[in-house]
PDB file of C-alpha atoms in Angstrom:
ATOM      1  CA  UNK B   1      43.826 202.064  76.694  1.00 50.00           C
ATOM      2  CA  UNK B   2      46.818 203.928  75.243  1.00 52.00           C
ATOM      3  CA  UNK B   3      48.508 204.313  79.066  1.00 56.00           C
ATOM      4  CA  UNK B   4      47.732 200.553  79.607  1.00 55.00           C
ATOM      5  CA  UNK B   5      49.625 199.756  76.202  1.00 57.00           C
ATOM      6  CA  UNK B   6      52.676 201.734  76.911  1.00 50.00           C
ATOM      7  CA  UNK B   7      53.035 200.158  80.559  1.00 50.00           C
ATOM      8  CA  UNK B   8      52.908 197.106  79.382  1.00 50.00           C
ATOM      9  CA  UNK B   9      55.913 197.573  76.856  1.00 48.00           C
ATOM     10  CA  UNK B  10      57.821 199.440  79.929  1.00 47.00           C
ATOM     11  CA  UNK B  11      57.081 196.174  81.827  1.00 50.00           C
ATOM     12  CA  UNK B  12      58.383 194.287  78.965  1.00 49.00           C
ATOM     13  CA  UNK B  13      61.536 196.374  78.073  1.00 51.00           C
ATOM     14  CA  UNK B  14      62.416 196.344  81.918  1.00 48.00           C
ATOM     15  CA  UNK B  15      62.092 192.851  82.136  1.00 48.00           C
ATOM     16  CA  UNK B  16      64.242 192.489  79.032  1.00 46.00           C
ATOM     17  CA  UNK B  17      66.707 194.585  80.211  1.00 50.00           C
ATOM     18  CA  UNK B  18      67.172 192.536  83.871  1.00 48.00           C
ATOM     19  CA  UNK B  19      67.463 189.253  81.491  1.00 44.00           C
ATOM     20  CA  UNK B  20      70.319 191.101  79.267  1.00 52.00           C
ATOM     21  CA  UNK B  21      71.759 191.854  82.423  1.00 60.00           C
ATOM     22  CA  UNK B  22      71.625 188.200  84.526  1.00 64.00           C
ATOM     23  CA  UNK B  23      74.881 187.100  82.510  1.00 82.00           C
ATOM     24  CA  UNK B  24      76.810 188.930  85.280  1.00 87.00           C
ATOM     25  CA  UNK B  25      75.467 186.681  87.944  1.00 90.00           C
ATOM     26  CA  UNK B  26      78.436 184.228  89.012  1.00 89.00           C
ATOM     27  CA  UNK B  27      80.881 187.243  87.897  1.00 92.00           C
ATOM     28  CA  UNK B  28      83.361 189.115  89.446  1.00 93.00           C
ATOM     29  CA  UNK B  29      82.978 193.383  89.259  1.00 93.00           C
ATOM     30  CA  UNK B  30      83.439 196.684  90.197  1.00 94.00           C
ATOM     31  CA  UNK B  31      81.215 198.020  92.421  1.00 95.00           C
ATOM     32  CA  UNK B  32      80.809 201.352  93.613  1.00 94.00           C
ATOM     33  CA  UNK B  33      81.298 201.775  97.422  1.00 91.00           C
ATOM     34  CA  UNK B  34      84.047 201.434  99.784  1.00 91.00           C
ATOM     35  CA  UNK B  35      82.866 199.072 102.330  1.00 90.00           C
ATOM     36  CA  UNK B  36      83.373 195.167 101.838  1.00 90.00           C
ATOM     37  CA  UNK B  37      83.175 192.269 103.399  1.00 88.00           C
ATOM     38  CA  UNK B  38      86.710 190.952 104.245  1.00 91.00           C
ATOM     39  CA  UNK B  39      87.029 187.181 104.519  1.00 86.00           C
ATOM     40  CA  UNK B  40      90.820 185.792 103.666  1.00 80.00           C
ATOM     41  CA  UNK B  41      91.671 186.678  99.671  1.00 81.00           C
ATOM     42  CA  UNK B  42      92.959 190.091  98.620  1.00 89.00           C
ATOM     43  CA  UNK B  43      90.293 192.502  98.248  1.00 91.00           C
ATOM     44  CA  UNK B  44      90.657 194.368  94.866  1.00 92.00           C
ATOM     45  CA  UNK B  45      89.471 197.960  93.375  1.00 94.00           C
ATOM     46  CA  UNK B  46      90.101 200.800  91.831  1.00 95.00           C
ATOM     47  CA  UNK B  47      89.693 204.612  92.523  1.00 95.00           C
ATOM     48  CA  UNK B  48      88.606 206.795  90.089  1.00 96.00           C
ATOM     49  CA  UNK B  49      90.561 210.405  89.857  1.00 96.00           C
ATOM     50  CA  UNK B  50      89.015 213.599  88.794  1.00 93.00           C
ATOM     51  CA  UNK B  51      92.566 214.836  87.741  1.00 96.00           C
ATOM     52  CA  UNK B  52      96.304 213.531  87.811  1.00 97.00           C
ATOM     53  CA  UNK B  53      97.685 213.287  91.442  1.00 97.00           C
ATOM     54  CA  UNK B  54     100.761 213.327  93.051  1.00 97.00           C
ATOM     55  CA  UNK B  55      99.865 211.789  96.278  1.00 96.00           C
ATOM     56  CA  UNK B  56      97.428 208.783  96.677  1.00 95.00           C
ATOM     57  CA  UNK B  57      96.887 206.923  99.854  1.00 96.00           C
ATOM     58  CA  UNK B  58      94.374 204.090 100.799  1.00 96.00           C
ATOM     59  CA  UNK B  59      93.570 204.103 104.508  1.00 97.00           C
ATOM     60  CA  UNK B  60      91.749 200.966 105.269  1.00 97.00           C
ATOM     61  CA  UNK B  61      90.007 201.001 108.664  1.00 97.00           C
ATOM     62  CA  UNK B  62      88.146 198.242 110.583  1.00 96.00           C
ATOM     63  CA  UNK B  63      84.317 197.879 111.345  1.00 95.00           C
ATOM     64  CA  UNK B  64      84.898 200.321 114.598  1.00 96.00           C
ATOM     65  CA  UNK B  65      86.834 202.930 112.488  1.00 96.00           C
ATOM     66  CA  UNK B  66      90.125 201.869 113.661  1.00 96.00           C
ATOM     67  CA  UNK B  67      92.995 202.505 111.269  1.00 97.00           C
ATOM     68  CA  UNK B  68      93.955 199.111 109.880  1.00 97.00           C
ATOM     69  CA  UNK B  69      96.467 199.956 107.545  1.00 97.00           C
ATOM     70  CA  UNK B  70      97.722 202.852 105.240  1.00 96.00           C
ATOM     71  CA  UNK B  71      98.960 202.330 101.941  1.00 95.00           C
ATOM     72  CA  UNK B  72     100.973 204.750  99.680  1.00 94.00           C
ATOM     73  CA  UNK B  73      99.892 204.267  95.930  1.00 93.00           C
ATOM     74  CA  UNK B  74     102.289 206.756  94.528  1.00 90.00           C
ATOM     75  CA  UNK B  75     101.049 209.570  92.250  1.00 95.00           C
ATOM     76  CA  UNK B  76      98.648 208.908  89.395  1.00 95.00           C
ATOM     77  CA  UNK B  77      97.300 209.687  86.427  1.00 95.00           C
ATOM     78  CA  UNK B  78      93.500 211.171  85.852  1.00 96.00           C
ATOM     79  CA  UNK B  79      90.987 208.400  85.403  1.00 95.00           C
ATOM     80  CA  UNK B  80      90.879 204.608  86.781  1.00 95.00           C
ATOM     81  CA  UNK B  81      93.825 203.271  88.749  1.00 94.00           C
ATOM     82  CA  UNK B  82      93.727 199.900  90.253  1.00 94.00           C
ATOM     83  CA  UNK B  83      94.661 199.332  93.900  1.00 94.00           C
ATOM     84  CA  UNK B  84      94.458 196.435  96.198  1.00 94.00           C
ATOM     85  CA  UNK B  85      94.860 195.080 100.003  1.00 95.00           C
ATOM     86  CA  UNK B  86      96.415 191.958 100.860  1.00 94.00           C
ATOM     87  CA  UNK B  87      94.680 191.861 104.172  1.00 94.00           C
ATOM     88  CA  UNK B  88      96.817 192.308 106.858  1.00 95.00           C
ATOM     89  CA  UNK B  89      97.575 195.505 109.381  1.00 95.00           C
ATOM     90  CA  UNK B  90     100.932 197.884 109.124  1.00 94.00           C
ATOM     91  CA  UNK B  91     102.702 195.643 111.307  1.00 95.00           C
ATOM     92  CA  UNK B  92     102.270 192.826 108.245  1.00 94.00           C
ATOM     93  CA  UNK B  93      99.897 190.907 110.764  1.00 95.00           C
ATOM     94  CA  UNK B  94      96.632 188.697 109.117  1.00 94.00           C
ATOM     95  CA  UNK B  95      93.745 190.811 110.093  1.00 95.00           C
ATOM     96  CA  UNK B  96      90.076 189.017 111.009  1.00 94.00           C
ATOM     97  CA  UNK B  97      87.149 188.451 109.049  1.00 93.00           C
ATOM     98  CA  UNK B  98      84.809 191.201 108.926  1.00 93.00           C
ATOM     99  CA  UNK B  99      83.580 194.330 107.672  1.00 93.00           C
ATOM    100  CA  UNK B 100      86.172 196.756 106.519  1.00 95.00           C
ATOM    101  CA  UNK B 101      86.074 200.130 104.948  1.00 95.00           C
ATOM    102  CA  UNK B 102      88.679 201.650 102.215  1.00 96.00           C
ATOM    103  CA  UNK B 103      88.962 205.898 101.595  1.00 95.00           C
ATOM    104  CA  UNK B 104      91.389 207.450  99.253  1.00 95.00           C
ATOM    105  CA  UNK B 105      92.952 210.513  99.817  1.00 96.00           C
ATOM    106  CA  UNK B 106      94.648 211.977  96.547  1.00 97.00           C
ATOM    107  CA  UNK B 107      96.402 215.510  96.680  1.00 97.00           C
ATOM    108  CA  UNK B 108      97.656 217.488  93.420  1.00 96.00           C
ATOM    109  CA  UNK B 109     101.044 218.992  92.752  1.00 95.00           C
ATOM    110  CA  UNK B 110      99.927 222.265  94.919  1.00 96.00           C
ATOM    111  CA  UNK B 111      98.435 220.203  98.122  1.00 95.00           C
ATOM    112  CA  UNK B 112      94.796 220.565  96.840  1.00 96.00           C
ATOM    113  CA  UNK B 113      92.185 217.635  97.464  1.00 96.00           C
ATOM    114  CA  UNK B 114      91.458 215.672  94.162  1.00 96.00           C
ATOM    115  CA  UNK B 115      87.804 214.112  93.482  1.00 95.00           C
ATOM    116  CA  UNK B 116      88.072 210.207  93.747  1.00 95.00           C
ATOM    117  CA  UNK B 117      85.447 207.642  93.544  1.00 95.00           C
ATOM    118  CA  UNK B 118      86.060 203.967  94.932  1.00 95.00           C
ATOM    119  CA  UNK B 119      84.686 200.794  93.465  1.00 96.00           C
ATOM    120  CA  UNK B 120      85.511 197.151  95.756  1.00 95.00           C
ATOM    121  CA  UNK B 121      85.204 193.776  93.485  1.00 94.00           C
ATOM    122  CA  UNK B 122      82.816 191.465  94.257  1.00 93.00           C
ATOM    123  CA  UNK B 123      81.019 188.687  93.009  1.00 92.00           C
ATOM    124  CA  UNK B 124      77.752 188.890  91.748  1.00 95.00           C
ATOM    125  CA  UNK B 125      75.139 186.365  93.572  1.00 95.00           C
ATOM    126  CA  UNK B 126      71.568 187.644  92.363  1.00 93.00           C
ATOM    127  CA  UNK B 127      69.964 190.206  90.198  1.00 92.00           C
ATOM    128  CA  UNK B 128      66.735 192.056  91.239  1.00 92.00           C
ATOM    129  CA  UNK B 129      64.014 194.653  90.518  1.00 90.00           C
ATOM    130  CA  UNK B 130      63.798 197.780  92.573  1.00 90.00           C
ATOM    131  CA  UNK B 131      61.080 199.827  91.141  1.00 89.00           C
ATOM    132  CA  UNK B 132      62.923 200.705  87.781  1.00 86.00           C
ATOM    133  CA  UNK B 133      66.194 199.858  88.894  1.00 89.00           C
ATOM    134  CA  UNK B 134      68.309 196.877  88.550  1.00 91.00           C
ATOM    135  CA  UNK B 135      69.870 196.152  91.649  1.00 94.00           C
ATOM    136  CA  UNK B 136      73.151 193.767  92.211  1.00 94.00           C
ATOM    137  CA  UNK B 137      73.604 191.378  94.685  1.00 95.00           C
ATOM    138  CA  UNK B 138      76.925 190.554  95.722  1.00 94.00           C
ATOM    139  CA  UNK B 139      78.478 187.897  98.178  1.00 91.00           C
ATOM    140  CA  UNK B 140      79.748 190.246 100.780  1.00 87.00           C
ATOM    141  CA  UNK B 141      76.302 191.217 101.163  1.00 88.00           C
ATOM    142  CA  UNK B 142      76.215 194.508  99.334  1.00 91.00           C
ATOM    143  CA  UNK B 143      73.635 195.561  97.114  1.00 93.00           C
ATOM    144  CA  UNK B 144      74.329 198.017  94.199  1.00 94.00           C
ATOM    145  CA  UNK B 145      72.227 199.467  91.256  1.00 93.00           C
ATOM    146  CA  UNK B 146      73.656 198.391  87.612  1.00 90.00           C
ATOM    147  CA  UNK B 147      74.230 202.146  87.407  1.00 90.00           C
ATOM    148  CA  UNK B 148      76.832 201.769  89.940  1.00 93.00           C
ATOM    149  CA  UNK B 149      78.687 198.967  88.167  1.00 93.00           C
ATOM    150  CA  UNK B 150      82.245 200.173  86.684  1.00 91.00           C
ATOM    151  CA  UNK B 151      82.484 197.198  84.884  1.00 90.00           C
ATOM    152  CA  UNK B 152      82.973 192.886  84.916  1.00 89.00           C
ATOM    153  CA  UNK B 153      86.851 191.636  86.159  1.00 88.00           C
ATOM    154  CA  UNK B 154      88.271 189.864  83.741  1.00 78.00           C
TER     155      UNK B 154
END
């Protein structure tokens, strides 16, 4: 009776918790991941830094792995730093819809790799269950656990 009670106030709490969290539907946020759906706007995002770098570039590459275009961001400072892609190849040409992929390549002061972590905006379409996860719907079709949220775009 005891194990019945408590699963029914995990069921509760979870359910709770998914409501708290359906404000975000309609929003725009950062998502952890570096794939996104490309379809005319700028595409937005920020990589995370594990330490302060003197080299940061974002190498944006099409759905077959081609290079698409390679931007210098400068160096940076540990933590967030905000990037973004206006969409068109190195020649300054408007690329095509479809499915595009971002990496980040940061070096220190002495050449050495630094840990980065990219989150792509998107907007938020649905909320779900998954188990005892909350998972994110977005409109480029990804799907991301709350966990993976950085935060809402103001």
């Amino acid at each position: 009776r005891r194990n019945t009670s408590f699963q029914s106030y995990l069921e509760q709490m979870q359910s709770a918790s998914l409501f708290a969290q359906s404000d975000i539907v309609g929003r725009n946020l950062l998502a952890s991941g570096d794939s996104f759906e490309f379809g005319g706007p700028p595409v937005a995002g920020v990589v995370r830094l594990g330490q302060d770098a003197a080299s940061l570039i974002a190498s944006v590459r099409d759905s077959n792995g081609l290079l698409v275009d390679q931007m210098e961001l400068g160096p940076a400072r540990a933590g967030d730093f905000p990037f973004s892609w206006d969409g068109t190849n190195s020649k300054g040409d408007a690329v095509p819809a479809g499915r595009y992929r971002v990496s980040v390549a940061a070096k220190d002061a002495n050449g050495g790799n630094v840990s980065t972590s990219t989150f792509i905006e998107g907007a938020a379409v649905g909320l779900r269950r998954e188990g005892t996860a909350t998972v994110v719907d977005l409109a480029d079709g990804r799907s991301v656990r709350s966990s993976d949220i950085l935060g809402l775009v103001k």
